Amino acid sequence: MLIDDYDGYETIGLREDLNRLVAEYDLDDEDLEGGLRTRTLPSGAAHAGETEYLVHRSVLRPHGLFPCAGDDEAHTFCEDVAGDMVRAFGISRIEAVARVNRHWSEPDRPGGETPREWIVGRALQYHEEPAYWATGIYYGFEGRWWDPDGDRRPLPPPQSRP
């Protein structure tokens, strides 16, 4: 398959990750028809030679208050990121949720958002702890908040939408 064959698809992970998503979403073969792709992981990658599963974005649905959370695990992860922001920076939960959504989603229609990045399966976001994401989302990743000489000014809070 050419790389373009994966446009519109999100990586889920290995067979056990796909099985977990299928069970959580209560999907059957008909639901996945045309919405599932596979590829073999290259040498040098973790699980090299194994089959990686990808699902079309149209199969995914947001969980909870987070448009980017594509499964229960991602919802819990986003809740943890927001909770870390509340505890570390003394902001409201509403603001913390809005900051998470601003980072991983984008405005779409009134009252809704579209994921910019789906967090699902073996998402790259899991390579860092929620506290890392909370701090980076709060200060912005360009401000070098981790550097003692870096910029420790928080990003402005997201604008409220009607």
PDB file of C-alpha atoms in Angstrom:
ATOM      1  CA  MET A   1       0.000   0.000   0.000  1.00  0.00           C
ATOM      2  CA  LEU A   2       1.102   3.522  -0.679  1.00  0.00           C
ATOM      3  CA  ILE A   3       1.298   5.975   2.206  1.00  0.00           C
ATOM      4  CA  ASP A   4      -1.772   7.770   0.765  1.00  0.00           C
ATOM      5  CA  ASP A   5      -3.771   4.604   1.446  1.00  0.00           C
ATOM      6  CA  TYR A   6      -3.626   5.530   5.131  1.00  0.00           C
ATOM      7  CA  ASP A   7      -4.955   9.084   4.767  1.00  0.00           C
ATOM      8  CA  GLY A   8      -7.960   9.441   7.070  1.00  0.00           C
ATOM      9  CA  TYR A   9      -6.917   6.453   9.191  1.00  0.00           C
ATOM     10  CA  GLU A  10      -5.737   6.360  12.791  1.00  0.00           C
ATOM     11  CA  THR A  11      -3.311   3.811  14.166  1.00  0.00           C
ATOM     12  CA  ILE A  12      -4.894   1.536  16.723  1.00  0.00           C
ATOM     13  CA  GLY A  13      -2.010  -0.842  17.344  1.00  0.00           C
ATOM     14  CA  LEU A  14      -1.733  -4.601  17.383  1.00  0.00           C
ATOM     15  CA  ARG A  15      -4.529  -7.191  17.187  1.00  0.00           C
ATOM     16  CA  GLU A  16      -5.243  -7.004  20.939  1.00  0.00           C
ATOM     17  CA  ASP A  17      -5.675  -3.227  20.657  1.00  0.00           C
ATOM     18  CA  LEU A  18      -8.100  -3.658  17.750  1.00  0.00           C
ATOM     19  CA  ASN A  19     -10.002  -6.331  19.687  1.00  0.00           C
ATOM     20  CA  ARG A  20     -10.346  -3.967  22.657  1.00  0.00           C
ATOM     21  CA  LEU A  21     -11.676  -1.168  20.411  1.00  0.00           C
ATOM     22  CA  VAL A  22     -14.097  -3.508  18.629  1.00  0.00           C
ATOM     23  CA  ALA A  23     -15.450  -4.741  21.983  1.00  0.00           C
ATOM     24  CA  GLU A  24     -15.705  -1.234  23.461  1.00  0.00           C
ATOM     25  CA  TYR A  25     -17.506   0.139  20.386  1.00  0.00           C
ATOM     26  CA  ASP A  26     -19.588  -3.051  19.958  1.00  0.00           C
ATOM     27  CA  LEU A  27     -18.546  -3.269  16.299  1.00  0.00           C
ATOM     28  CA  ASP A  28     -18.986  -6.103  13.848  1.00  0.00           C
ATOM     29  CA  ASP A  29     -17.409  -6.862  10.477  1.00  0.00           C
ATOM     30  CA  GLU A  30     -20.040  -4.778   8.678  1.00  0.00           C
ATOM     31  CA  ASP A  31     -19.201  -1.737  10.829  1.00  0.00           C
ATOM     32  CA  LEU A  32     -15.537  -2.039   9.867  1.00  0.00           C
ATOM     33  CA  GLU A  33     -16.084  -2.751   6.173  1.00  0.00           C
ATOM     34  CA  GLY A  34     -13.902  -0.319   4.246  1.00  0.00           C
ATOM     35  CA  GLY A  35     -12.785   1.291   7.492  1.00  0.00           C
ATOM     36  CA  LEU A  36      -9.914  -1.004   8.421  1.00  0.00           C
ATOM     37  CA  ARG A  37      -6.368  -1.091   7.067  1.00  0.00           C
ATOM     38  CA  THR A  38      -3.306  -3.069   8.079  1.00  0.00           C
ATOM     39  CA  ARG A  39       0.410  -2.716   7.572  1.00  0.00           C
ATOM     40  CA  THR A  40       3.454  -4.662   8.669  1.00  0.00           C
ATOM     41  CA  LEU A  41       5.641  -2.866  11.176  1.00  0.00           C
ATOM     42  CA  PRO A  42       9.131  -2.257   9.764  1.00  0.00           C
ATOM     43  CA  SER A  43      12.344  -3.689  11.164  1.00  0.00           C
ATOM     44  CA  GLY A  44      13.700  -1.552  13.953  1.00  0.00           C
ATOM     45  CA  ALA A  45      10.213  -0.735  15.230  1.00  0.00           C
ATOM     46  CA  ALA A  46       8.819  -2.196  18.408  1.00  0.00           C
ATOM     47  CA  HIS A  47       6.960  -5.358  17.358  1.00  0.00           C
ATOM     48  CA  ALA A  48       8.761  -5.392  13.986  1.00  0.00           C
ATOM     49  CA  GLY A  49       7.160  -7.734  11.478  1.00  0.00           C
ATOM     50  CA  GLU A  50       3.809  -7.777  13.290  1.00  0.00           C
ATOM     51  CA  THR A  51       0.579  -6.469  11.808  1.00  0.00           C
ATOM     52  CA  GLU A  52      -0.501  -2.979  12.847  1.00  0.00           C
ATOM     53  CA  TYR A  53      -4.197  -2.080  12.549  1.00  0.00           C
ATOM     54  CA  LEU A  54      -5.601   1.305  11.531  1.00  0.00           C
ATOM     55  CA  VAL A  55      -9.250   2.383  11.495  1.00  0.00           C
ATOM     56  CA  HIS A  56     -10.859   5.143   9.486  1.00  0.00           C
ATOM     57  CA  ARG A  57     -11.669   8.272  11.504  1.00  0.00           C
ATOM     58  CA  SER A  58     -15.351   7.849  10.605  1.00  0.00           C
ATOM     59  CA  VAL A  59     -15.419   4.742  12.842  1.00  0.00           C
ATOM     60  CA  LEU A  60     -14.179   6.662  15.889  1.00  0.00           C
ATOM     61  CA  ARG A  61     -16.334   8.684  18.246  1.00  0.00           C
ATOM     62  CA  PRO A  62     -15.433  11.099  21.035  1.00  0.00           C
ATOM     63  CA  HIS A  63     -15.633  10.034  24.662  1.00  0.00           C
ATOM     64  CA  GLY A  64     -16.857  12.353  27.374  1.00  0.00           C
ATOM     65  CA  LEU A  65     -15.956  16.023  27.132  1.00  0.00           C
ATOM     66  CA  PHE A  66     -12.921  15.318  24.951  1.00  0.00           C
ATOM     67  CA  PRO A  67     -13.467  15.157  21.159  1.00  0.00           C
ATOM     68  CA  CYS A  68      -9.942  13.728  20.791  1.00  0.00           C
ATOM     69  CA  ALA A  69     -10.524  10.784  23.155  1.00  0.00           C
ATOM     70  CA  GLY A  70     -11.330   7.836  20.926  1.00  0.00           C
ATOM     71  CA  ASP A  71     -11.732   5.203  23.628  1.00  0.00           C
ATOM     72  CA  ASP A  72     -12.237   4.849  27.386  1.00  0.00           C
ATOM     73  CA  GLU A  73      -8.502   4.713  28.060  1.00  0.00           C
ATOM     74  CA  ALA A  74      -8.000   7.989  26.177  1.00  0.00           C
ATOM     75  CA  HIS A  75     -10.889   9.576  28.067  1.00  0.00           C
ATOM     76  CA  THR A  76      -9.244   8.634  31.374  1.00  0.00           C
ATOM     77  CA  PHE A  77      -5.907   9.957  30.080  1.00  0.00           C
ATOM     78  CA  CYS A  78      -7.456  13.322  29.115  1.00  0.00           C
ATOM     79  CA  GLU A  79      -9.208  13.501  32.492  1.00  0.00           C
ATOM     80  CA  ASP A  80      -5.825  12.894  34.161  1.00  0.00           C
ATOM     81  CA  VAL A  81      -4.194  15.670  32.092  1.00  0.00           C
ATOM     82  CA  ALA A  82      -6.980  18.102  33.017  1.00  0.00           C
ATOM     83  CA  GLY A  83      -6.840  17.039  36.678  1.00  0.00           C
ATOM     84  CA  ASP A  84      -3.076  17.600  36.787  1.00  0.00           C
ATOM     85  CA  MET A  85      -3.608  21.127  35.419  1.00  0.00           C
ATOM     86  CA  VAL A  86      -6.223  21.884  38.073  1.00  0.00           C
ATOM     87  CA  ARG A  87      -3.935  20.666  40.874  1.00  0.00           C
ATOM     88  CA  ALA A  88      -0.687  22.181  39.579  1.00  0.00           C
ATOM     89  CA  PHE A  89      -1.940  25.570  38.419  1.00  0.00           C
ATOM     90  CA  GLY A  90      -5.102  26.217  40.437  1.00  0.00           C
ATOM     91  CA  ILE A  91      -7.319  26.668  37.383  1.00  0.00           C
ATOM     92  CA  SER A  92     -10.921  25.484  37.140  1.00  0.00           C
ATOM     93  CA  ARG A  93     -11.766  22.088  35.690  1.00  0.00           C
ATOM     94  CA  ILE A  94     -13.754  23.850  32.951  1.00  0.00           C
ATOM     95  CA  GLU A  95     -10.651  25.794  31.913  1.00  0.00           C
ATOM     96  CA  ALA A  96      -8.451  22.692  32.086  1.00  0.00           C
ATOM     97  CA  VAL A  97     -10.834  20.716  29.853  1.00  0.00           C
ATOM     98  CA  ALA A  98     -10.975  23.645  27.427  1.00  0.00           C
ATOM     99  CA  ARG A  99      -7.161  23.788  27.311  1.00  0.00           C
ATOM    100  CA  VAL A 100      -6.915  20.035  26.569  1.00  0.00           C
ATOM    101  CA  ASN A 101      -9.532  20.403  23.843  1.00  0.00           C
ATOM    102  CA  ARG A 102      -7.810  23.439  22.341  1.00  0.00           C
ATOM    103  CA  HIS A 103      -4.562  21.469  22.160  1.00  0.00           C
ATOM    104  CA  TRP A 104      -5.867  18.244  20.590  1.00  0.00           C
ATOM    105  CA  SER A 105      -9.046  19.443  18.852  1.00  0.00           C
ATOM    106  CA  GLU A 106     -10.157  22.345  16.722  1.00  0.00           C
ATOM    107  CA  PRO A 107     -13.385  24.307  16.504  1.00  0.00           C
ATOM    108  CA  ASP A 108     -15.816  22.812  14.042  1.00  0.00           C
ATOM    109  CA  ARG A 109     -19.409  23.881  14.404  1.00  0.00           C
ATOM    110  CA  PRO A 110     -21.229  25.772  17.158  1.00  0.00           C
ATOM    111  CA  GLY A 111     -21.149  23.646  20.281  1.00  0.00           C
ATOM    112  CA  GLY A 112     -18.755  21.075  18.844  1.00  0.00           C
ATOM    113  CA  GLU A 113     -15.138  20.370  18.091  1.00  0.00           C
ATOM    114  CA  THR A 114     -13.283  18.056  15.734  1.00  0.00           C
ATOM    115  CA  PRO A 115     -10.227  16.100  16.853  1.00  0.00           C
ATOM    116  CA  ARG A 116      -6.974  17.447  15.442  1.00  0.00           C
ATOM    117  CA  GLU A 117      -5.351  14.316  16.843  1.00  0.00           C
ATOM    118  CA  TRP A 118      -7.193  11.191  17.936  1.00  0.00           C
ATOM    119  CA  ILE A 119      -5.943   9.575  21.112  1.00  0.00           C
ATOM    120  CA  VAL A 120      -6.849   5.925  20.667  1.00  0.00           C
ATOM    121  CA  GLY A 121      -5.210   2.510  20.890  1.00  0.00           C
ATOM    122  CA  ARG A 122      -1.444   2.897  21.258  1.00  0.00           C
ATOM    123  CA  ALA A 123      -1.403   6.657  20.703  1.00  0.00           C
ATOM    124  CA  LEU A 124       1.901   8.516  20.883  1.00  0.00           C
ATOM    125  CA  GLN A 125       0.511  10.731  23.639  1.00  0.00           C
ATOM    126  CA  TYR A 126       0.939   7.789  26.025  1.00  0.00           C
ATOM    127  CA  HIS A 127       4.717   8.029  25.644  1.00  0.00           C
ATOM    128  CA  GLU A 128       4.586  10.904  28.148  1.00  0.00           C
ATOM    129  CA  GLU A 129       2.887  11.137  31.525  1.00  0.00           C
ATOM    130  CA  PRO A 130      -0.256  13.272  31.995  1.00  0.00           C
ATOM    131  CA  ALA A 131       1.748  15.758  34.111  1.00  0.00           C
ATOM    132  CA  TYR A 132       4.054  16.422  31.133  1.00  0.00           C
ATOM    133  CA  TRP A 133       1.085  17.135  28.866  1.00  0.00           C
ATOM    134  CA  ALA A 134      -0.638  19.239  31.531  1.00  0.00           C
ATOM    135  CA  THR A 135       2.397  21.483  31.923  1.00  0.00           C
ATOM    136  CA  GLY A 136       3.091  21.723  28.194  1.00  0.00           C
ATOM    137  CA  ILE A 137      -0.533  22.476  27.359  1.00  0.00           C
ATOM    138  CA  TYR A 138      -0.704  25.088  30.125  1.00  0.00           C
ATOM    139  CA  TYR A 139       2.522  26.917  29.221  1.00  0.00           C
ATOM    140  CA  GLY A 140       2.813  25.984  25.569  1.00  0.00           C
ATOM    141  CA  PHE A 141       5.531  23.738  24.221  1.00  0.00           C
ATOM    142  CA  GLU A 142       7.414  26.588  22.555  1.00  0.00           C
ATOM    143  CA  GLY A 143       8.014  28.431  25.855  1.00  0.00           C
ATOM    144  CA  ARG A 144      10.664  25.976  27.083  1.00  0.00           C
ATOM    145  CA  TRP A 145       8.860  25.706  30.440  1.00  0.00           C
ATOM    146  CA  TRP A 146      11.125  22.801  31.409  1.00  0.00           C
ATOM    147  CA  ASP A 147      14.233  25.019  31.160  1.00  0.00           C
ATOM    148  CA  PRO A 148      14.984  27.102  34.307  1.00  0.00           C
ATOM    149  CA  ASP A 149      15.786  30.014  31.974  1.00  0.00           C
ATOM    150  CA  GLY A 150      12.713  29.358  29.827  1.00  0.00           C
ATOM    151  CA  ASP A 151       9.425  31.210  29.589  1.00  0.00           C
ATOM    152  CA  ARG A 152       7.084  30.249  32.445  1.00  0.00           C
ATOM    153  CA  ARG A 153       4.117  32.387  31.395  1.00  0.00           C
ATOM    154  CA  PRO A 154       0.934  30.393  30.796  1.00  0.00           C
ATOM    155  CA  LEU A 155      -0.854  30.550  27.491  1.00  0.00           C
ATOM    156  CA  PRO A 156      -4.041  32.613  27.676  1.00  0.00           C
ATOM    157  CA  PRO A 157      -7.096  30.572  28.559  1.00  0.00           C
ATOM    158  CA  PRO A 158      -9.275  29.442  25.654  1.00  0.00           C
ATOM    159  CA  GLN A 159     -12.001  31.827  24.565  1.00  0.00           C
ATOM    160  CA  SER A 160     -15.502  30.871  25.609  1.00  0.00           C
ATOM    161  CA  ARG A 161     -17.772  30.092  22.711  1.00  0.00           C
ATOM    162  CA  PRO A 162     -21.514  30.779  22.747  1.00  0.00           C
TER     163      PRO A 162
END
